[in-house]
Coordinates of C-alpha atoms and ligand atoms in Angstrom, one line a residue:
M1 CA 76.5 -13.5 -49.4
K2 CA 74.4 -11.0 -51.2
I3 CA 70.7 -11.9 -50.8
A4 CA 67.5 -10.4 -52.1
I5 CA 64.2 -11.3 -50.4
F6 CA 61.0 -10.7 -52.3
G7 CA 58.0 -10.3 -50.0
T8 CA 58.6 -8.7 -46.6
G9 CA 55.8 -10.5 -44.7
Y10 CA 56.1 -13.0 -41.8
V11 CA 58.4 -15.3 -43.8
G12 CA 60.4 -12.8 -45.8
L13 CA 61.1 -10.4 -43.0
V14 CA 62.1 -13.1 -40.5
T15 CA 64.3 -14.9 -43.2
G16 CA 65.9 -11.7 -44.4
T17 CA 66.6 -10.3 -40.9
C18 CA 68.0 -13.6 -39.6
F19 CA 70.3 -14.0 -42.7
A20 CA 71.5 -10.5 -42.1
D21 CA 72.2 -11.3 -38.5
L22 CA 74.4 -14.1 -39.7
G23 CA 76.6 -11.5 -41.5
N24 CA 75.0 -11.6 -45.0
N25 CA 74.1 -8.5 -46.9
V26 CA 70.3 -8.6 -47.4
V27 CA 67.8 -6.4 -49.2
C28 CA 64.2 -7.0 -48.4
V29 CA 61.9 -5.9 -51.3
D30 CA 58.2 -5.4 -51.2
I31 CA 55.6 -3.8 -53.5
D32 CA 53.9 -2.3 -50.4
K33 CA 55.5 1.1 -50.3
Q34 CA 54.1 2.0 -46.8
K35 CA 55.5 -1.2 -45.3
I36 CA 59.0 -0.5 -46.7
K37 CA 58.8 3.1 -45.5
D38 CA 57.8 2.0 -42.0
L39 CA 60.5 -0.7 -41.9
K40 CA 63.1 1.9 -42.8
K41 CA 62.1 3.8 -39.6
G42 CA 62.1 0.5 -37.6
K43 CA 58.3 0.3 -37.4
M44 CA 57.2 -3.4 -37.6
P45 CA 54.3 -4.5 -39.8
F46 CA 53.4 -7.2 -37.2
Y47 CA 54.3 -8.4 -33.7
E48 CA 56.9 -11.3 -33.6
P49 CA 59.0 -11.8 -30.4
G50 CA 62.6 -10.7 -30.8
L51 CA 62.3 -9.6 -34.4
K52 CA 62.2 -5.8 -33.9
E53 CA 65.5 -5.8 -32.0
L54 CA 67.2 -7.8 -34.8
V55 CA 65.7 -5.5 -37.5
V56 CA 66.9 -2.4 -35.8
R57 CA 70.4 -3.8 -35.0
N58 CA 71.0 -5.2 -38.5
S59 CA 69.6 -2.1 -40.2
K60 CA 71.9 0.1 -38.1
E61 CA 74.9 -2.0 -39.1
K62 CA 73.8 -1.7 -42.8
R63 CA 73.6 -5.4 -43.4
L64 CA 69.8 -5.2 -43.8
I65 CA 68.1 -2.7 -46.0
F66 CA 64.5 -2.3 -47.2
S67 CA 63.6 -1.3 -50.7
T68 CA 60.9 -1.2 -53.4
D69 CA 63.6 -1.3 -56.2
A70 CA 63.2 -4.8 -57.5
K71 CA 65.6 -4.3 -60.4
D72 CA 68.5 -3.1 -58.3
A73 CA 67.9 -5.9 -55.7
I74 CA 68.0 -8.6 -58.4
R75 CA 71.1 -7.3 -60.2
K76 CA 73.1 -7.2 -57.0
A77 CA 72.0 -10.5 -55.5
E78 CA 73.6 -13.9 -55.7
V79 CA 70.6 -15.6 -54.1
I80 CA 67.0 -14.5 -54.4
F81 CA 64.3 -15.7 -52.1
I82 CA 60.7 -15.6 -53.2
C83 CA 58.6 -15.2 -50.0
V84 CA 55.4 -13.7 -51.3
G85 CA 51.9 -14.8 -50.3
T86 CA 50.1 -17.8 -51.9
P87 CA 46.6 -17.2 -50.7
P88 CA 43.7 -19.6 -51.5
K89 CA 41.5 -19.1 -54.5
E90 CA 37.8 -19.6 -54.2
N91 CA 38.2 -23.4 -54.8
G92 CA 41.0 -23.8 -52.3
E93 CA 43.8 -24.0 -54.9
A94 CA 46.9 -21.8 -54.2
N95 CA 46.9 -18.5 -56.0
L96 CA 50.4 -18.3 -57.5
Q97 CA 50.0 -14.9 -59.2
Y98 CA 52.4 -13.2 -56.8
V99 CA 55.1 -15.9 -57.2
F100 CA 54.8 -15.7 -61.0
D101 CA 55.0 -11.9 -60.9
V102 CA 58.3 -12.1 -59.0
A103 CA 59.6 -14.7 -61.4
K104 CA 58.8 -12.4 -64.4
T105 CA 60.5 -9.5 -62.7
I106 CA 63.6 -11.7 -62.0
G107 CA 63.6 -12.8 -65.7
E108 CA 63.4 -9.3 -66.9
N109 CA 66.3 -8.1 -64.7
I110 CA 68.7 -11.0 -64.3
N111 CA 72.2 -10.1 -65.2
G112 CA 74.3 -13.2 -64.3
Y113 CA 74.1 -16.5 -62.5
K114 CA 71.6 -16.5 -59.6
V115 CA 70.1 -19.1 -57.3
I116 CA 66.3 -18.4 -57.1
V117 CA 64.8 -20.0 -54.0
D118 CA 61.1 -20.5 -53.6
K119 CA 60.3 -20.2 -49.9
S120 CA 56.6 -19.5 -50.4
T121 CA 54.4 -22.6 -49.9
V122 CA 53.6 -23.7 -53.4
P123 CA 52.0 -26.8 -55.1
V124 CA 54.1 -29.5 -56.6
G125 CA 55.5 -28.5 -60.0
T126 CA 55.8 -24.8 -59.2
A127 CA 59.6 -24.6 -59.4
E128 CA 59.4 -25.8 -63.0
K129 CA 56.8 -23.2 -63.8
V130 CA 58.9 -20.4 -62.2
E131 CA 61.9 -21.6 -64.2
R132 CA 59.9 -21.4 -67.5
I133 CA 58.6 -17.9 -66.6
I134 CA 62.1 -16.6 -65.8
K135 CA 63.5 -18.2 -69.0
S136 CA 60.8 -16.7 -71.2
S137 CA 61.1 -13.2 -69.7
Q138 CA 64.9 -12.9 -70.1
K139 CA 66.1 -10.3 -72.6
S140 CA 69.5 -12.0 -72.9
D141 CA 70.5 -15.5 -71.8
H142 CA 71.8 -15.8 -68.2
P143 CA 72.1 -19.1 -66.3
F144 CA 70.2 -19.6 -63.1
D145 CA 68.8 -22.4 -60.9
V146 CA 65.4 -22.5 -59.2
C147 CA 65.2 -24.4 -55.9
S148 CA 62.5 -25.2 -53.5
N149 CA 63.2 -24.4 -49.8
P150 CA 59.9 -24.4 -47.9
E151 CA 59.6 -22.5 -44.7
F152 CA 58.5 -24.3 -41.5
L153 CA 58.7 -21.4 -39.0
R154 CA 55.9 -20.9 -36.5
E155 CA 54.5 -17.4 -36.0
G156 CA 55.2 -16.5 -32.4
A157 CA 58.5 -18.4 -32.4
A158 CA 59.7 -17.5 -35.9
V159 CA 63.1 -16.1 -35.0
K160 CA 63.9 -19.0 -32.8
D161 CA 62.6 -21.4 -35.4
F162 CA 64.8 -19.8 -38.1
Q163 CA 67.9 -20.0 -35.9
N164 CA 67.2 -23.5 -34.7
P165 CA 65.0 -25.3 -37.1
D166 CA 64.1 -29.0 -36.9
R167 CA 65.3 -29.4 -40.5
I168 CA 66.1 -27.4 -43.6
V169 CA 64.7 -28.9 -46.8
V170 CA 66.1 -28.0 -50.1
G171 CA 64.8 -29.3 -53.4
T172 CA 67.2 -28.9 -56.3
S173 CA 68.8 -31.0 -59.0
S174 CA 71.7 -28.5 -59.4
E175 CA 75.1 -29.2 -57.8
R176 CA 76.0 -25.6 -58.1
A177 CA 72.9 -24.4 -56.2
K178 CA 73.4 -27.1 -53.7
L179 CA 76.9 -25.8 -52.8
I180 CA 75.7 -22.2 -52.5
L181 CA 72.7 -23.1 -50.3
N182 CA 74.8 -25.4 -48.2
Q183 CA 77.2 -22.5 -47.6
L184 CA 74.4 -20.0 -46.9
Y185 CA 72.8 -22.3 -44.3
K186 CA 76.2 -23.3 -42.8
S187 CA 75.8 -21.3 -39.6
V188 CA 72.3 -22.6 -39.1
I189 CA 73.3 -26.2 -39.7
R190 CA 76.1 -25.8 -37.1
T191 CA 73.3 -25.9 -34.5
E192 CA 72.8 -29.5 -35.4
S193 CA 69.8 -28.9 -37.6
P194 CA 70.0 -31.2 -40.5
I195 CA 69.8 -30.0 -44.1
M196 CA 68.1 -32.4 -46.4
F197 CA 68.5 -32.3 -50.2
T198 CA 65.9 -33.7 -52.4
D199 CA 64.3 -33.0 -55.8
P200 CA 62.1 -29.8 -56.0
K201 CA 58.8 -31.7 -56.4
T202 CA 59.3 -33.8 -53.2
S203 CA 60.4 -30.7 -51.3
E204 CA 57.2 -28.8 -52.4
I205 CA 55.0 -31.7 -51.2
I206 CA 57.0 -32.0 -47.9
K207 CA 55.7 -28.6 -46.8
Y208 CA 52.1 -29.3 -47.5
A209 CA 52.2 -32.8 -46.1
S210 CA 53.8 -31.5 -42.8
N211 CA 51.2 -28.9 -42.2
A212 CA 48.4 -31.3 -43.2
M213 CA 49.6 -33.9 -40.8
L214 CA 49.7 -31.4 -37.9
A215 CA 46.2 -30.2 -38.8
T216 CA 45.0 -33.8 -39.0
R217 CA 46.2 -34.4 -35.4
I218 CA 44.3 -31.4 -34.2
S219 CA 41.0 -32.3 -36.0
F220 CA 41.4 -35.9 -34.8
M221 CA 41.5 -34.7 -31.2
N222 CA 38.7 -32.2 -31.7
E223 CA 36.5 -35.0 -33.1
L224 CA 37.2 -37.1 -30.0
S225 CA 36.5 -34.2 -27.7
H226 CA 32.8 -34.6 -28.6
L227 CA 32.9 -38.2 -27.5
C228 CA 34.5 -37.1 -24.3
E229 CA 31.7 -34.5 -23.7
S230 CA 29.0 -37.1 -24.4
T231 CA 30.5 -39.7 -22.1
G232 CA 32.1 -37.7 -19.3
A233 CA 35.6 -38.6 -20.3
D234 CA 38.4 -36.1 -20.2
I235 CA 40.2 -35.1 -23.4
K236 CA 43.3 -33.8 -21.6
D237 CA 43.9 -37.1 -20.0
L238 CA 43.0 -38.9 -23.2
A239 CA 45.7 -36.9 -25.0
K240 CA 48.2 -37.6 -22.3
G241 CA 47.5 -41.3 -22.4
M242 CA 47.9 -41.4 -26.1
G243 CA 50.9 -39.1 -26.2
L244 CA 52.9 -41.3 -23.8
D245 CA 53.1 -43.8 -26.6
R246 CA 56.4 -42.9 -28.3
R247 CA 55.0 -43.8 -31.7
I248 CA 52.4 -41.1 -31.3
G249 CA 54.2 -38.4 -29.1
S250 CA 52.4 -35.7 -27.1
R251 CA 52.6 -32.7 -29.4
F252 CA 49.7 -31.4 -31.4
L253 CA 47.2 -33.5 -29.5
Q254 CA 45.4 -30.5 -27.7
A255 CA 41.7 -30.2 -28.4
G256 CA 40.5 -26.7 -28.7
V257 CA 38.4 -24.3 -30.7
G258 CA 40.1 -25.2 -34.0
Y259 CA 43.2 -24.2 -35.9
G260 CA 43.5 -20.9 -37.8
G261 CA 46.2 -18.8 -39.2
S262 CA 47.4 -18.2 -42.7
C263 CA 48.9 -21.7 -43.2
F264 CA 47.0 -24.7 -41.9
P265 CA 43.5 -23.9 -43.3
K266 CA 44.8 -22.9 -46.7
D267 CA 47.5 -25.6 -47.0
V268 CA 45.0 -28.4 -46.1
K269 CA 42.6 -27.2 -48.7
A270 CA 45.3 -26.7 -51.3
L271 CA 46.8 -30.2 -50.8
A272 CA 43.4 -31.7 -51.1
Q273 CA 42.9 -29.7 -54.3
T274 CA 46.2 -30.8 -55.7
L275 CA 45.4 -34.5 -55.0
E276 CA 42.1 -34.1 -56.7
Q277 CA 43.7 -32.4 -59.7
H278 CA 45.8 -35.5 -60.0
G279 CA 42.8 -37.8 -59.9
H280 CA 43.0 -38.8 -56.2
P281 CA 40.0 -37.6 -54.1
S282 CA 41.2 -36.7 -50.6
N283 CA 38.8 -38.0 -48.1
I284 CA 41.1 -37.5 -45.1
L285 CA 42.0 -33.8 -45.8
R286 CA 38.4 -32.8 -46.7
A287 CA 37.3 -34.3 -43.3
V288 CA 40.1 -32.5 -41.5
D289 CA 38.9 -29.2 -42.9
Y290 CA 35.3 -30.0 -42.2
V291 CA 35.9 -30.9 -38.6
N292 CA 37.9 -27.7 -38.1
E293 CA 35.2 -25.5 -39.5
R294 CA 32.6 -27.2 -37.2
Q295 CA 34.9 -26.9 -34.2
K296 CA 35.3 -23.1 -34.7
K297 CA 31.5 -22.9 -34.4
S298 CA 31.3 -25.1 -31.3
L299 CA 31.7 -22.6 -28.5
I300 CA 28.6 -20.5 -29.0
P301 CA 26.2 -23.5 -28.7
K302 CA 28.1 -24.3 -25.4
L303 CA 27.5 -20.8 -24.2
K304 CA 23.8 -20.9 -25.2
K305 CA 23.2 -24.0 -23.2
I306 CA 24.0 -21.9 -20.1
L307 CA 22.8 -18.5 -21.4
P308 CA 20.1 -19.2 -24.0
R309 CA 19.5 -15.5 -24.9
L310 CA 22.5 -13.5 -26.1
E311 CA 20.7 -10.5 -27.6
G312 CA 21.9 -7.2 -26.1
R313 CA 24.1 -9.0 -23.6
K314 CA 27.7 -8.2 -23.2
I315 CA 30.0 -11.1 -24.2
V316 CA 33.7 -10.8 -23.9
L317 CA 36.5 -12.5 -25.8
W318 CA 39.9 -12.9 -24.4
G319 CA 42.2 -13.5 -27.4
L320 CA 41.8 -12.6 -31.0
S321 CA 45.0 -13.8 -32.7
F322 CA 44.9 -17.4 -34.1
K323 CA 47.5 -18.4 -31.5
P324 CA 49.5 -16.7 -28.8
R325 CA 52.6 -14.5 -29.3
T326 CA 51.5 -13.2 -32.7
S327 CA 49.3 -10.3 -33.9
D328 CA 48.0 -12.4 -36.9
V329 CA 44.3 -12.9 -37.0
R330 CA 44.0 -14.5 -40.4
E331 CA 41.4 -17.4 -40.3
A332 CA 41.4 -17.1 -36.5
P333 CA 38.6 -18.8 -34.7
S334 CA 37.8 -15.5 -33.0
L335 CA 36.5 -14.2 -36.4
T336 CA 34.0 -17.0 -36.6
I337 CA 32.9 -16.6 -33.0
I338 CA 32.4 -12.8 -33.4
E339 CA 30.3 -13.4 -36.5
Q340 CA 28.1 -15.9 -34.6
L341 CA 27.7 -13.5 -31.6
K342 CA 26.8 -10.7 -34.0
N343 CA 24.2 -13.0 -35.6
E344 CA 22.7 -13.4 -32.1
Y345 CA 22.7 -9.6 -31.6
A346 CA 25.1 -9.9 -28.6
D347 CA 27.1 -6.9 -27.5
V348 CA 30.7 -8.1 -28.3
Y349 CA 33.7 -6.9 -26.4
A350 CA 37.3 -8.1 -27.0
Y351 CA 40.8 -7.9 -25.5
D352 CA 44.0 -9.2 -27.0
P353 CA 47.5 -8.2 -25.9
E354 CA 48.8 -7.8 -29.5
A355 CA 46.2 -8.4 -32.1
M356 CA 43.5 -5.7 -31.6
H357 CA 45.0 -3.5 -34.3
E358 CA 44.9 -6.3 -36.8
A359 CA 41.5 -7.5 -35.8
K360 CA 40.0 -4.0 -36.4
K361 CA 40.9 -4.4 -40.1
Y362 CA 38.8 -7.6 -40.3
V363 CA 35.8 -7.0 -38.0
K364 CA 33.7 -4.0 -37.3
G365 CA 31.1 -3.7 -34.6
V366 CA 33.2 -5.0 -31.8
H367 CA 34.3 -2.9 -28.7
Y368 CA 38.0 -3.3 -28.4
V369 CA 39.2 -2.7 -24.8
D370 CA 42.8 -2.1 -23.8
D371 CA 42.6 -3.9 -20.5
A372 CA 41.5 -7.5 -20.0
Y373 CA 39.7 -6.8 -16.7
E374 CA 38.2 -3.5 -17.8
A375 CA 36.6 -5.5 -20.7
L376 CA 34.7 -7.7 -18.2
K377 CA 32.7 -5.0 -16.5
G378 CA 29.0 -5.9 -16.6
A379 CA 29.7 -9.0 -18.9
Y380 CA 27.4 -12.0 -19.0
A381 CA 30.2 -14.3 -20.2
L382 CA 33.9 -14.6 -21.0
I383 CA 35.1 -16.7 -23.8
I384 CA 38.8 -17.7 -23.9
V385 CA 39.7 -17.9 -27.6
T386 CA 43.6 -17.6 -27.5
E387 CA 45.8 -19.2 -24.9
W388 CA 48.0 -16.1 -24.1
D389 CA 50.1 -16.9 -21.0
Q390 CA 48.7 -13.8 -19.2
F391 CA 45.2 -15.4 -19.2
R392 CA 46.3 -18.6 -17.5
E393 CA 46.4 -17.4 -13.9
P394 CA 43.8 -14.6 -13.7
D395 CA 42.3 -12.9 -10.7
F396 CA 39.1 -14.9 -10.5
E397 CA 37.8 -12.9 -7.5
L398 CA 38.2 -9.7 -9.3
M399 CA 36.6 -11.2 -12.4
K400 CA 33.7 -12.3 -10.2
K401 CA 33.2 -8.8 -8.9
L402 CA 33.3 -7.3 -12.4
M403 CA 31.0 -9.7 -14.3
R404 CA 27.3 -9.6 -14.2
R405 CA 26.9 -13.4 -14.9
K406 CA 29.8 -15.7 -14.0
I407 CA 30.2 -17.8 -17.1
I408 CA 33.5 -18.9 -18.6
I409 CA 33.7 -20.7 -21.9
D410 CA 37.2 -22.0 -22.2
G411 CA 38.0 -22.6 -25.9
R412 CA 41.6 -23.7 -25.1
N413 CA 41.2 -25.7 -21.9
I414 CA 43.6 -23.4 -20.0
F415 CA 41.7 -23.5 -16.7
N416 CA 41.1 -26.3 -14.3
P417 CA 37.3 -26.8 -14.3
D418 CA 37.2 -27.5 -10.5
T419 CA 39.2 -24.3 -9.7
V420 CA 36.9 -22.2 -11.8
K421 CA 33.8 -23.8 -10.4
A422 CA 35.1 -23.4 -6.9
H423 CA 35.3 -19.6 -7.6
G424 CA 31.6 -19.7 -8.4
F425 CA 31.7 -19.7 -12.1
E426 CA 29.7 -21.8 -14.6
Y427 CA 32.2 -23.4 -16.9
A428 CA 32.4 -25.2 -20.2
G429 CA 35.6 -26.3 -21.8
I430 CA 36.4 -28.6 -24.7
G431 CA 36.0 -32.3 -24.3
R432 CA 35.6 -32.4 -20.5
Ligands
LIG501 P1 52.5 -12.1 -46.0 O1 51.2 -11.9 -46.6 O2 52.8 -11.8 -44.6 O3 53.6 -11.4 -46.9 C1 53.7 -11.4 -48.2 C2 54.4 -10.1 -48.7 O4 54.7 -10.2 -50.1 C3 53.5 -8.9 -48.6 O5 54.2 -7.9 -47.8 C4 53.3 -8.4 -50.0 O6 53.1 -7.0 -50.2 C5 54.5 -8.9 -50.7 N1 54.5 -9.1 -52.1 C6 53.5 -9.5 -52.9 N2 53.9 -9.4 -54.2 C7 55.2 -8.9 -54.3 C8 56.1 -8.7 -55.3 N3 55.8 -8.9 -56.6 N4 57.3 -8.2 -54.9 C9 57.6 -8.0 -53.6 N5 56.8 -8.3 -52.6 C10 55.6 -8.7 -52.9 O7 52.8 -13.7 -46.3 P2 53.6 -14.7 -45.3 O8 52.7 -15.1 -44.1 O9 55.0 -14.2 -45.0 O10 53.7 -16.0 -46.2 C11 54.5 -16.0 -47.4 C12 54.5 -17.5 -47.9 O11 55.2 -18.3 -46.9 C13 53.2 -18.1 -48.1 O12 53.3 -19.0 -49.2 C14 52.9 -18.9 -46.9 O13 52.0 -19.9 -47.1 C15 54.3 -19.3 -46.5 N6 54.5 -19.6 -45.1 C16 54.0 -18.8 -44.1 C17 54.3 -19.0 -42.8 C18 53.7 -18.1 -41.7 O14 53.7 -18.5 -40.6 N7 53.2 -17.0 -42.0 C19 55.1 -20.1 -42.4 C20 55.6 -20.9 -43.4 C21 55.3 -20.6 -44.7

């Protein structure tokens, strides 16, 4: 099938590349000329396991091309995916300007029947708005269908998630579009992943509701972590004991330094905003967001309990990305922690296996070090912010030799407190 993807970010690049890998002819379009130029040379805009190899292979075999020519891409495509960003406005509402811009461009250049698929995360009712924009920007009348097909991939496992999703949700009322998308996803459905058809509005809400539910579980456990700390209970065992109940399940029950990334924070706020616009105040979602913001700020008070004065003292962060196996630092807890440390006039050092380049765009005044141990020389404390696998079994003896004060604040509970203490460190985790 001939596919055009608008927006070559995390979602668009993964979607386009994986569709090309299934034998489709894909053009990935972006307004960012530099990004397209780099991708043509095989240079990736971000780190995502397994993606580069697929991009290089499918580009070589000419099934995947990168372009800034929207008109040409639209005219040649049978299916057009909208995968542009929907960042939050000041009030938390999703900014749909990029989606609407693409809709207008599609309307201006459409030359025959197309299925237009909205993969960006958008509030309920957006498919209808996209349809109206396309209709009103057409020069001559061409039939088309607008569908909702939210994306559920996780950064860090995006390729695997595309190839083996838990489910594919499609919102459409058109039988013609349904047949085409069923055909397009045929190879993915073969892996037993169910495809679910519903109406566009329900499909749009499914995406927000799923992310909001996962975020709620995280904030719920983070709230309980404080009770564990006050009473001497252990949040990890608490999560285990709860998760063994099959009605609850064990996933997304890990307490930590809070969720980040480009999705959970914005989607929780946007869903709350949508509810409120429809006259339903969202007490749960506002609380989920509040607890998360508070949690992001919870590590530095723990550090200050052990080391009251931070001014001029070297404090090291291991991990900057909002989660492991990605270079994405958008809304990452590391950004809040760095801000807090700078307010205390601490000397901030950081190491991350993949995200330092990205972090440099967001925060200045941090010493980025290319080696995790090198970063620890003369440090007063180490803060674990992202649970990269390589941090899980560190050389505690070497760390002890390198550090000036032996303090570890474990924002992801990756260490066994007894082991760390046995090595002579002062330790604080989350909820234990
Ligand atoms: P991103 O910021 O990484 O990429 C968006 C891209 O769209 C950018 O490269 C930008 O230059 C491009 N763009 C903007 N306007 C354009 C236009 N008119 N024509 C062509 N390209 C244009 O965004 P992302 O993280 O891939 O997210 C895209 C959408 O998918 C968002 O709605 C997001 O909420 C949703 N989503 C993201 C994830 C994720 O893990 N990142 C997962 C599921 C859903």
